[in-house]
């Protein structure tokens, strides 16, 4: 079977090299083996394009929605890269080998947002790469026409694409606030007001904005496990408002008082920290110290962002 395939492909190649072959004909022949390979029922499953999930819904600035359903490709050395905005990024090996590699480098996931700006499109959950999945970050830059301009792999199985388009040339074209529905703009206004009135910390501000972007569909909610891992042991020590922080501090102080009285009742000494290791953690100094430290840190951040 393989031998016959090879002979067939050799014929195709020889035909393409014929004296009459122009650039256009050559291009066509390059594409053929891939199409042939994709339809080949004997191909191993791994070299077929099988998305792990559906893409996220189209989101972001409305004037970019017209890119959905279109695809833009770039041939670089051995590979053809294809970027289908709001859908996927794929890679196709340009070769006559019967088992030419084609792979998914990411499926549309979410926007990267910073400083009230849509910075990049993240395409995740591509083909497996060791224990992870291939993923791609696509940056949109101003250009004369829609064009996939550059592809690189800054770290293993993480691809960086640059997509040029006239759609992002206006300085406001990638701003987040104007893209939001009115209700969410009003929510953002309120968040800004609360920050200005010092009702929330800058940490709380970031959290509320993230939730807002999630509700707008720009960002995907973090998976439970991820957020649990990120917060680690500090869960419960982060507060969105000074009020809730003070309340938690009060409750903890009360609990310490109660535990101390229980210890006293049973005649157990708790004043000497050297005696037991647990008394160190329960000492009233630690939480107070942490609280002031956190507040000081927040004020510092506020100074930076205002
Ligand atoms: C990638 O997206 C394009 C455009 O929507 C679609 O036609 C194609 O089937 C997708 N490819 C994969 C492997 O999902
Ligand atoms: C944030 O965006 C504004 C314009 O929207 C720009 O002037 C400013 O330099 C940006 N700041 C950072 C840190 O990127
Ligand atoms: C979270 O982690 C547990 C084990 O630690 C696992 O069983 C569960 O499937 C994970 N859930 C998600 C959404 O990843």
PDB file of N, CA and C in Angstrom, residues 168-251:
ATOM      1  N   UNK A 168      -7.753  47.202  13.059  1.00  0.00           N
ATOM      2  CA  UNK A 168      -7.281  47.650  14.374  1.00  0.00           C
ATOM      3  C   UNK A 168      -6.381  48.881  14.265  1.00  0.00           C
ATOM      4  N   UNK A 169      -6.471  49.593  13.165  1.00  0.00           N
ATOM      5  CA  UNK A 169      -5.592  50.755  12.973  1.00  0.00           C
ATOM      6  C   UNK A 169      -6.054  51.982  13.763  1.00  0.00           C
ATOM      7  N   UNK A 170      -7.355  52.102  13.970  1.00  0.00           N
ATOM      8  CA  UNK A 170      -7.826  53.242  14.761  1.00  0.00           C
ATOM      9  C   UNK A 170      -7.362  53.067  16.210  1.00  0.00           C
ATOM     10  N   UNK A 171      -6.851  54.154  16.823  1.00  0.00           N
ATOM     11  CA  UNK A 171      -6.305  54.012  18.191  1.00  0.00           C
ATOM     12  C   UNK A 171      -7.324  53.504  19.218  1.00  0.00           C
ATOM     13  N   UNK A 172      -8.620  53.642  18.932  1.00  0.00           N
ATOM     14  CA  UNK A 172      -9.623  53.169  19.900  1.00  0.00           C
ATOM     15  C   UNK A 172     -10.197  51.803  19.526  1.00  0.00           C
ATOM     16  N   UNK A 173      -9.699  51.202  18.457  1.00  0.00           N
ATOM     17  CA  UNK A 173     -10.351  49.999  17.931  1.00  0.00           C
ATOM     18  C   UNK A 173     -10.267  48.793  18.866  1.00  0.00           C
ATOM     19  N   UNK A 174      -9.289  48.787  19.789  1.00  0.00           N
ATOM     20  CA  UNK A 174      -9.169  47.626  20.673  1.00  0.00           C
ATOM     21  C   UNK A 174      -9.435  47.983  22.136  1.00  0.00           C
ATOM     22  N   UNK A 175     -10.099  49.104  22.368  1.00  0.00           N
ATOM     23  CA  UNK A 175     -10.434  49.472  23.745  1.00  0.00           C
ATOM     24  C   UNK A 175     -11.605  48.615  24.235  1.00  0.00           C
ATOM     25  N   UNK A 176     -11.563  48.254  25.512  1.00  0.00           N
ATOM     26  CA  UNK A 176     -12.577  47.347  26.047  1.00  0.00           C
ATOM     27  C   UNK A 176     -13.877  48.078  26.389  1.00  0.00           C
ATOM     28  N   UNK A 177     -13.771  49.207  27.076  1.00  0.00           N
ATOM     29  CA  UNK A 177     -14.968  49.890  27.573  1.00  0.00           C
ATOM     30  C   UNK A 177     -16.004  50.167  26.485  1.00  0.00           C
ATOM     31  N   UNK A 178     -15.589  50.738  25.328  1.00  0.00           N
ATOM     32  CA  UNK A 178     -16.602  51.020  24.292  1.00  0.00           C
ATOM     33  C   UNK A 178     -17.250  49.758  23.722  1.00  0.00           C
ATOM     34  N   UNK A 179     -16.590  48.614  23.852  1.00  0.00           N
ATOM     35  CA  UNK A 179     -17.135  47.370  23.297  1.00  0.00           C
ATOM     36  C   UNK A 179     -18.209  46.765  24.197  1.00  0.00           C
ATOM     37  N   UNK A 180     -18.253  47.211  25.471  1.00  0.00           N
ATOM     38  CA  UNK A 180     -19.174  46.611  26.448  1.00  0.00           C
ATOM     39  C   UNK A 180     -20.613  47.070  26.240  1.00  0.00           C
ATOM     40  N   UNK A 181     -21.574  46.203  26.553  1.00  0.00           N
ATOM     41  CA  UNK A 181     -22.973  46.646  26.583  1.00  0.00           C
ATOM     42  C   UNK A 181     -23.169  47.673  27.707  1.00  0.00           C
ATOM     43  N   UNK A 182     -24.170  48.528  27.548  1.00  0.00           N
ATOM     44  CA  UNK A 182     -24.382  49.637  28.486  1.00  0.00           C
ATOM     45  C   UNK A 182     -24.427  49.187  29.950  1.00  0.00           C
ATOM     46  N   UNK A 183     -25.122  48.095  30.224  1.00  0.00           N
ATOM     47  CA  UNK A 183     -25.265  47.646  31.616  1.00  0.00           C
ATOM     48  C   UNK A 183     -23.898  47.370  32.234  1.00  0.00           C
ATOM     49  N   UNK A 184     -23.002  46.772  31.452  1.00  0.00           N
ATOM     50  CA  UNK A 184     -21.680  46.451  31.989  1.00  0.00           C
ATOM     51  C   UNK A 184     -20.805  47.706  32.080  1.00  0.00           C
ATOM     52  N   UNK A 185     -21.032  48.671  31.190  1.00  0.00           N
ATOM     53  CA  UNK A 185     -20.309  49.948  31.315  1.00  0.00           C
ATOM     54  C   UNK A 185     -20.691  50.627  32.620  1.00  0.00           C
ATOM     55  N   UNK A 186     -21.996  50.565  32.941  1.00  0.00           N
ATOM     56  CA  UNK A 186     -22.450  51.192  34.187  1.00  0.00           C
ATOM     57  C   UNK A 186     -21.856  50.479  35.394  1.00  0.00           C
ATOM     58  N   UNK A 187     -21.735  49.145  35.282  1.00  0.00           N
ATOM     59  CA  UNK A 187     -21.122  48.390  36.382  1.00  0.00           C
ATOM     60  C   UNK A 187     -19.665  48.817  36.557  1.00  0.00           C
ATOM     61  N   UNK A 188     -18.993  48.993  35.426  1.00  0.00           N
ATOM     62  CA  UNK A 188     -17.585  49.425  35.477  1.00  0.00           C
ATOM     63  C   UNK A 188     -17.490  50.818  36.116  1.00  0.00           C
ATOM     64  N   UNK A 189     -18.402  51.721  35.717  1.00  0.00           N
ATOM     65  CA  UNK A 189     -18.420  53.067  36.309  1.00  0.00           C
ATOM     66  C   UNK A 189     -18.496  52.972  37.830  1.00  0.00           C
ATOM     67  N   UNK A 190     -19.366  52.074  38.309  1.00  0.00           N
ATOM     68  CA  UNK A 190     -19.564  51.915  39.749  1.00  0.00           C
ATOM     69  C   UNK A 190     -18.291  51.402  40.416  1.00  0.00           C
ATOM     70  N   UNK A 191     -17.623  50.454  39.743  1.00  0.00           N
ATOM     71  CA  UNK A 191     -16.371  49.905  40.283  1.00  0.00           C
ATOM     72  C   UNK A 191     -15.325  51.012  40.403  1.00  0.00           C
ATOM     73  N   UNK A 192     -15.239  51.864  39.367  1.00  0.00           N
ATOM     74  CA  UNK A 192     -14.286  52.992  39.406  1.00  0.00           C
ATOM     75  C   UNK A 192     -14.632  53.931  40.561  1.00  0.00           C
ATOM     76  N   UNK A 193     -15.932  54.179  40.725  1.00  0.00           N
ATOM     77  CA  UNK A 193     -16.384  55.068  41.799  1.00  0.00           C
ATOM     78  C   UNK A 193     -15.986  54.500  43.159  1.00  0.00           C
ATOM     79  N   UNK A 194     -16.212  53.190  43.318  1.00  0.00           N
ATOM     80  CA  UNK A 194     -15.887  52.549  44.594  1.00  0.00           C
ATOM     81  C   UNK A 194     -14.387  52.603  44.887  1.00  0.00           C
ATOM     82  N   UNK A 195     -13.591  52.499  43.838  1.00  0.00           N
ATOM     83  CA  UNK A 195     -12.139  52.578  44.025  1.00  0.00           C
ATOM     84  C   UNK A 195     -11.759  54.003  44.437  1.00  0.00           C
ATOM     85  N   UNK A 196     -12.355  54.974  43.747  1.00  0.00           N
ATOM     86  CA  UNK A 196     -12.052  56.366  44.061  1.00  0.00           C
ATOM     87  C   UNK A 196     -12.472  56.706  45.485  1.00  0.00           C
ATOM     88  N   UNK A 197     -13.601  56.136  45.929  1.00  0.00           N
ATOM     89  CA  UNK A 197     -14.098  56.388  47.281  1.00  0.00           C
ATOM     90  C   UNK A 197     -13.402  55.514  48.325  1.00  0.00           C
ATOM     91  N   UNK A 198     -12.429  54.710  47.882  1.00  0.00           N
ATOM     92  CA  UNK A 198     -11.669  53.810  48.760  1.00  0.00           C
ATOM     93  C   UNK A 198     -12.572  52.810  49.476  1.00  0.00           C
ATOM     94  N   UNK A 199     -13.667  52.423  48.813  1.00  0.00           N
ATOM     95  CA  UNK A 199     -14.531  51.382  49.373  1.00  0.00           C
ATOM     96  C   UNK A 199     -13.986  50.007  49.019  1.00  0.00           C
ATOM     97  N   UNK A 200     -13.154  49.933  47.997  1.00  0.00           N
ATOM     98  CA  UNK A 200     -12.521  48.662  47.613  1.00  0.00           C
ATOM     99  C   UNK A 200     -11.021  48.881  47.471  1.00  0.00           C
ATOM    100  N   UNK A 201     -10.292  47.775  47.659  1.00  0.00           N
ATOM    101  CA  UNK A 201      -8.837  47.836  47.473  1.00  0.00           C
ATOM    102  C   UNK A 201      -8.537  47.663  45.987  1.00  0.00           C
ATOM    103  N   UNK A 202      -7.300  47.887  45.585  1.00  0.00           N
ATOM    104  CA  UNK A 202      -6.944  47.695  44.176  1.00  0.00           C
ATOM    105  C   UNK A 202      -7.046  46.209  43.813  1.00  0.00           C
ATOM    106  N   UNK A 203      -6.837  45.357  44.829  1.00  0.00           N
ATOM    107  CA  UNK A 203      -7.002  43.918  44.612  1.00  0.00           C
ATOM    108  C   UNK A 203      -8.474  43.591  44.316  1.00  0.00           C
ATOM    109  N   UNK A 204      -9.359  44.199  45.112  1.00  0.00           N
ATOM    110  CA  UNK A 204     -10.790  44.014  44.895  1.00  0.00           C
ATOM    111  C   UNK A 204     -11.210  44.568  43.543  1.00  0.00           C
ATOM    112  N   UNK A 205     -10.623  45.691  43.178  1.00  0.00           N
ATOM    113  CA  UNK A 205     -10.906  46.326  41.885  1.00  0.00           C
ATOM    114  C   UNK A 205     -10.573  45.371  40.737  1.00  0.00           C
ATOM    115  N   UNK A 206      -9.378  44.768  40.804  1.00  0.00           N
ATOM    116  CA  UNK A 206      -8.964  43.830  39.744  1.00  0.00           C
ATOM    117  C   UNK A 206      -9.920  42.646  39.667  1.00  0.00           C
ATOM    118  N   UNK A 207     -10.335  42.142  40.842  1.00  0.00           N
ATOM    119  CA  UNK A 207     -11.248  40.987  40.871  1.00  0.00           C
ATOM    120  C   UNK A 207     -12.592  41.338  40.256  1.00  0.00           C
ATOM    121  N   UNK A 208     -13.125  42.518  40.615  1.00  0.00           N
ATOM    122  CA  UNK A 208     -14.429  42.920  40.096  1.00  0.00           C
ATOM    123  C   UNK A 208     -14.367  43.132  38.584  1.00  0.00           C
ATOM    124  N   UNK A 209     -13.256  43.696  38.097  1.00  0.00           N
ATOM    125  CA  UNK A 209     -13.113  43.892  36.652  1.00  0.00           C
ATOM    126  C   UNK A 209     -13.026  42.554  35.930  1.00  0.00           C
ATOM    127  N   UNK A 210     -12.278  41.621  36.524  1.00  0.00           N
ATOM    128  CA  UNK A 210     -12.153  40.298  35.906  1.00  0.00           C
ATOM    129  C   UNK A 210     -13.530  39.644  35.785  1.00  0.00           C
ATOM    130  N   UNK A 211     -14.322  39.739  36.864  1.00  0.00           N
ATOM    131  CA  UNK A 211     -15.673  39.160  36.849  1.00  0.00           C
ATOM    132  C   UNK A 211     -16.519  39.818  35.766  1.00  0.00           C
ATOM    133  N   UNK A 212     -16.342  41.128  35.616  1.00  0.00           N
ATOM    134  CA  UNK A 212     -17.090  41.880  34.608  1.00  0.00           C
ATOM    135  C   UNK A 212     -16.717  41.388  33.194  1.00  0.00           C
ATOM    136  N   UNK A 213     -15.411  41.190  32.954  1.00  0.00           N
ATOM    137  CA  UNK A 213     -14.958  40.722  31.638  1.00  0.00           C
ATOM    138  C   UNK A 213     -15.437  39.284  31.378  1.00  0.00           C
ATOM    139  N   UNK A 214     -15.527  38.495  32.463  1.00  0.00           N
ATOM    140  CA  UNK A 214     -16.055  37.137  32.312  1.00  0.00           C
ATOM    141  C   UNK A 214     -17.528  37.194  31.915  1.00  0.00           C
ATOM    142  N   UNK A 215     -18.282  38.093  32.577  1.00  0.00           N
ATOM    143  CA  UNK A 215     -19.707  38.206  32.265  1.00  0.00           C
ATOM    144  C   UNK A 215     -19.917  38.712  30.837  1.00  0.00           C
ATOM    145  N   UNK A 216     -18.964  39.508  30.345  1.00  0.00           N
ATOM    146  CA  UNK A 216     -19.068  40.016  28.971  1.00  0.00           C
ATOM    147  C   UNK A 216     -18.685  38.928  27.960  1.00  0.00           C
ATOM    148  N   UNK A 217     -18.103  37.810  28.456  1.00  0.00           N
ATOM    149  CA  UNK A 217     -17.699  36.731  27.556  1.00  0.00           C
ATOM    150  C   UNK A 217     -16.300  36.912  26.989  1.00  0.00           C
ATOM    151  N   UNK A 218     -15.568  37.926  27.466  1.00  0.00           N
ATOM    152  CA  UNK A 218     -14.217  38.170  26.956  1.00  0.00           C
ATOM    153  C   UNK A 218     -13.205  37.210  27.573  1.00  0.00           C
ATOM    154  N   UNK A 219     -13.427  36.867  28.857  1.00  0.00           N
ATOM    155  CA  UNK A 219     -12.529  35.958  29.562  1.00  0.00           C
ATOM    156  C   UNK A 219     -13.320  34.738  29.990  1.00  0.00           C
ATOM    157  N   UNK A 220     -12.624  33.586  30.084  1.00  0.00           N
ATOM    158  CA  UNK A 220     -13.253  32.370  30.581  1.00  0.00           C
ATOM    159  C   UNK A 220     -13.012  32.297  32.081  1.00  0.00           C
ATOM    160  N   UNK A 221     -14.017  31.841  32.824  1.00  0.00           N
ATOM    161  CA  UNK A 221     -13.852  31.683  34.265  1.00  0.00           C
ATOM    162  C   UNK A 221     -12.721  30.688  34.522  1.00  0.00           C
ATOM    163  N   UNK A 222     -11.902  30.977  35.512  1.00  0.00           N
ATOM    164  CA  UNK A 222     -10.840  30.047  35.871  1.00  0.00           C
ATOM    165  C   UNK A 222     -11.469  28.784  36.406  1.00  0.00           C
ATOM    166  N   UNK A 223     -10.841  27.635  36.116  1.00  0.00           N
ATOM    167  CA  UNK A 223     -11.387  26.396  36.650  1.00  0.00           C
ATOM    168  C   UNK A 223     -11.174  26.377  38.158  1.00  0.00           C
ATOM    169  N   UNK A 224     -12.098  25.695  38.816  1.00  0.00           N
ATOM    170  CA  UNK A 224     -12.053  25.664  40.280  1.00  0.00           C
ATOM    171  C   UNK A 224     -10.671  25.280  40.792  1.00  0.00           C
ATOM    172  N   UNK A 225     -10.109  24.240  40.192  1.00  0.00           N
ATOM    173  CA  UNK A 225      -8.824  23.736  40.658  1.00  0.00           C
ATOM    174  C   UNK A 225      -7.714  24.760  40.495  1.00  0.00           C
ATOM    175  N   UNK A 226      -7.762  25.466  39.360  1.00  0.00           N
ATOM    176  CA  UNK A 226      -6.736  26.474  39.116  1.00  0.00           C
ATOM    177  C   UNK A 226      -6.745  27.533  40.201  1.00  0.00           C
ATOM    178  N   UNK A 227      -7.955  28.070  40.455  1.00  0.00           N
ATOM    179  CA  UNK A 227      -8.014  29.168  41.400  1.00  0.00           C
ATOM    180  C   UNK A 227      -7.663  28.674  42.804  1.00  0.00           C
ATOM    181  N   UNK A 228      -8.072  27.439  43.122  1.00  0.00           N
ATOM    182  CA  UNK A 228      -7.747  26.898  44.440  1.00  0.00           C
ATOM    183  C   UNK A 228      -6.231  26.781  44.588  1.00  0.00           C
ATOM    184  N   UNK A 229      -5.583  26.342  43.480  1.00  0.00           N
ATOM    185  CA  UNK A 229      -4.130  26.190  43.541  1.00  0.00           C
ATOM    186  C   UNK A 229      -3.447  27.545  43.659  1.00  0.00           C
ATOM    187  N   UNK A 230      -3.965  28.517  42.887  1.00  0.00           N
ATOM    188  CA  UNK A 230      -3.327  29.820  42.897  1.00  0.00           C
ATOM    189  C   UNK A 230      -3.418  30.473  44.267  1.00  0.00           C
ATOM    190  N   UNK A 231      -4.602  30.357  44.870  1.00  0.00           N
ATOM    191  CA  UNK A 231      -4.760  31.018  46.149  1.00  0.00           C
ATOM    192  C   UNK A 231      -4.082  30.244  47.255  1.00  0.00           C
ATOM    193  N   UNK A 232      -3.957  28.933  47.030  1.00  0.00           N
ATOM    194  CA  UNK A 232      -3.223  28.090  47.961  1.00  0.00           C
ATOM    195  C   UNK A 232      -3.678  28.263  49.387  1.00  0.00           C
ATOM    196  N   UNK A 233      -2.721  28.396  50.300  1.00  0.00           N
ATOM    197  CA  UNK A 233      -3.043  28.483  51.718  1.00  0.00           C
ATOM    198  C   UNK A 233      -3.567  29.853  52.106  1.00  0.00           C
ATOM    199  N   UNK A 234      -3.451  30.820  51.213  1.00  0.00           N
ATOM    200  CA  UNK A 234      -3.832  32.163  51.616  1.00  0.00           C
ATOM    201  C   UNK A 234      -5.323  32.410  51.438  1.00  0.00           C
ATOM    202  N   UNK A 235      -6.056  31.376  51.015  1.00  0.00           N
ATOM    203  CA  UNK A 235      -7.492  31.552  50.813  1.00  0.00           C
ATOM    204  C   UNK A 235      -8.128  32.058  52.101  1.00  0.00           C
ATOM    205  N   UNK A 236      -8.963  33.076  52.006  1.00  0.00           N
ATOM    206  CA  UNK A 236      -9.579  33.619  53.200  1.00  0.00           C
ATOM    207  C   UNK A 236      -8.813  34.828  53.722  1.00  0.00           C
ATOM    208  N   UNK A 237      -7.590  35.056  53.233  1.00  0.00           N
ATOM    209  CA  UNK A 237      -6.840  36.220  53.671  1.00  0.00           C
ATOM    210  C   UNK A 237      -6.934  37.356  52.664  1.00  0.00           C
ATOM    211  N   UNK A 238      -7.624  37.067  51.534  1.00  0.00           N
ATOM    212  CA  UNK A 238      -7.801  38.136  50.548  1.00  0.00           C
ATOM    213  C   UNK A 238      -9.218  38.679  50.644  1.00  0.00           C
ATOM    214  N   UNK A 239      -9.329  39.989  50.724  1.00  0.00           N
ATOM    215  CA  UNK A 239     -10.641  40.597  50.891  1.00  0.00           C
ATOM    216  C   UNK A 239     -10.864  41.660  49.838  1.00  0.00           C
ATOM    217  N   UNK A 240     -12.114  41.736  49.398  1.00  0.00           N
ATOM    218  CA  UNK A 240     -12.409  42.717  48.363  1.00  0.00           C
ATOM    219  C   UNK A 240     -12.601  44.116  48.939  1.00  0.00           C
ATOM    220  N   UNK A 241     -13.069  44.178  50.181  1.00  0.00           N
ATOM    221  CA  UNK A 241     -13.269  45.507  50.762  1.00  0.00           C
ATOM    222  C   UNK A 241     -12.607  45.578  52.129  1.00  0.00           C
ATOM    223  N   UNK A 242     -12.291  46.784  52.539  1.00  0.00           N
ATOM    224  CA  UNK A 242     -11.714  46.983  53.869  1.00  0.00           C
ATOM    225  C   UNK A 242     -12.684  46.503  54.927  1.00  0.00           C
ATOM    226  N   UNK A 243     -13.968  46.745  54.659  1.00  0.00           N
ATOM    227  CA  UNK A 243     -15.007  46.370  55.611  1.00  0.00           C
ATOM    228  C   UNK A 243     -14.976  44.869  55.894  1.00  0.00           C
ATOM    229  N   UNK A 244     -14.933  44.069  54.793  1.00  0.00           N
ATOM    230  CA  UNK A 244     -14.957  42.617  54.990  1.00  0.00           C
ATOM    231  C   UNK A 244     -13.664  42.153  55.659  1.00  0.00           C
ATOM    232  N   UNK A 245     -12.568  42.842  55.387  1.00  0.00           N
ATOM    233  CA  UNK A 245     -11.295  42.485  56.019  1.00  0.00           C
ATOM    234  C   UNK A 245     -11.376  42.752  57.523  1.00  0.00           C
ATOM    235  N   UNK A 246     -11.897  43.930  57.869  1.00  0.00           N
ATOM    236  CA  UNK A 246     -12.039  44.275  59.287  1.00  0.00           C
ATOM    237  C   UNK A 246     -12.955  43.302  60.007  1.00  0.00           C
ATOM    238  N   UNK A 247     -14.037  42.907  59.305  1.00  0.00           N
ATOM    239  CA  UNK A 247     -15.016  42.001  59.893  1.00  0.00           C
ATOM    240  C   UNK A 247     -14.360  40.650  60.181  1.00  0.00           C
ATOM    241  N   UNK A 248     -13.611  40.156  59.195  1.00  0.00           N
ATOM    242  CA  UNK A 248     -12.945  38.869  59.358  1.00  0.00           C
ATOM    243  C   UNK A 248     -11.927  38.942  60.487  1.00  0.00           C
ATOM    244  N   UNK A 249     -11.246  40.088  60.559  1.00  0.00           N
ATOM    245  CA  UNK A 249     -10.255  40.260  61.625  1.00  0.00           C
ATOM    246  C   UNK A 249     -10.916  40.226  62.993  1.00  0.00           C
ATOM    247  N   UNK A 250     -12.061  40.880  63.100  1.00  0.00           N
ATOM    248  CA  UNK A 250     -12.819  40.907  64.349  1.00  0.00           C
ATOM    249  C   UNK A 250     -13.221  39.488  64.747  1.00  0.00           C
ATOM    250  N   UNK A 251     -13.723  38.753  63.756  1.00  0.00           N
ATOM    251  CA  UNK A 251     -14.180  37.394  64.037  1.00  0.00           C
ATOM    252  C   UNK A 251     -13.027  36.503  64.487  1.00  0.00           C
TER     253      UNK A 251
END
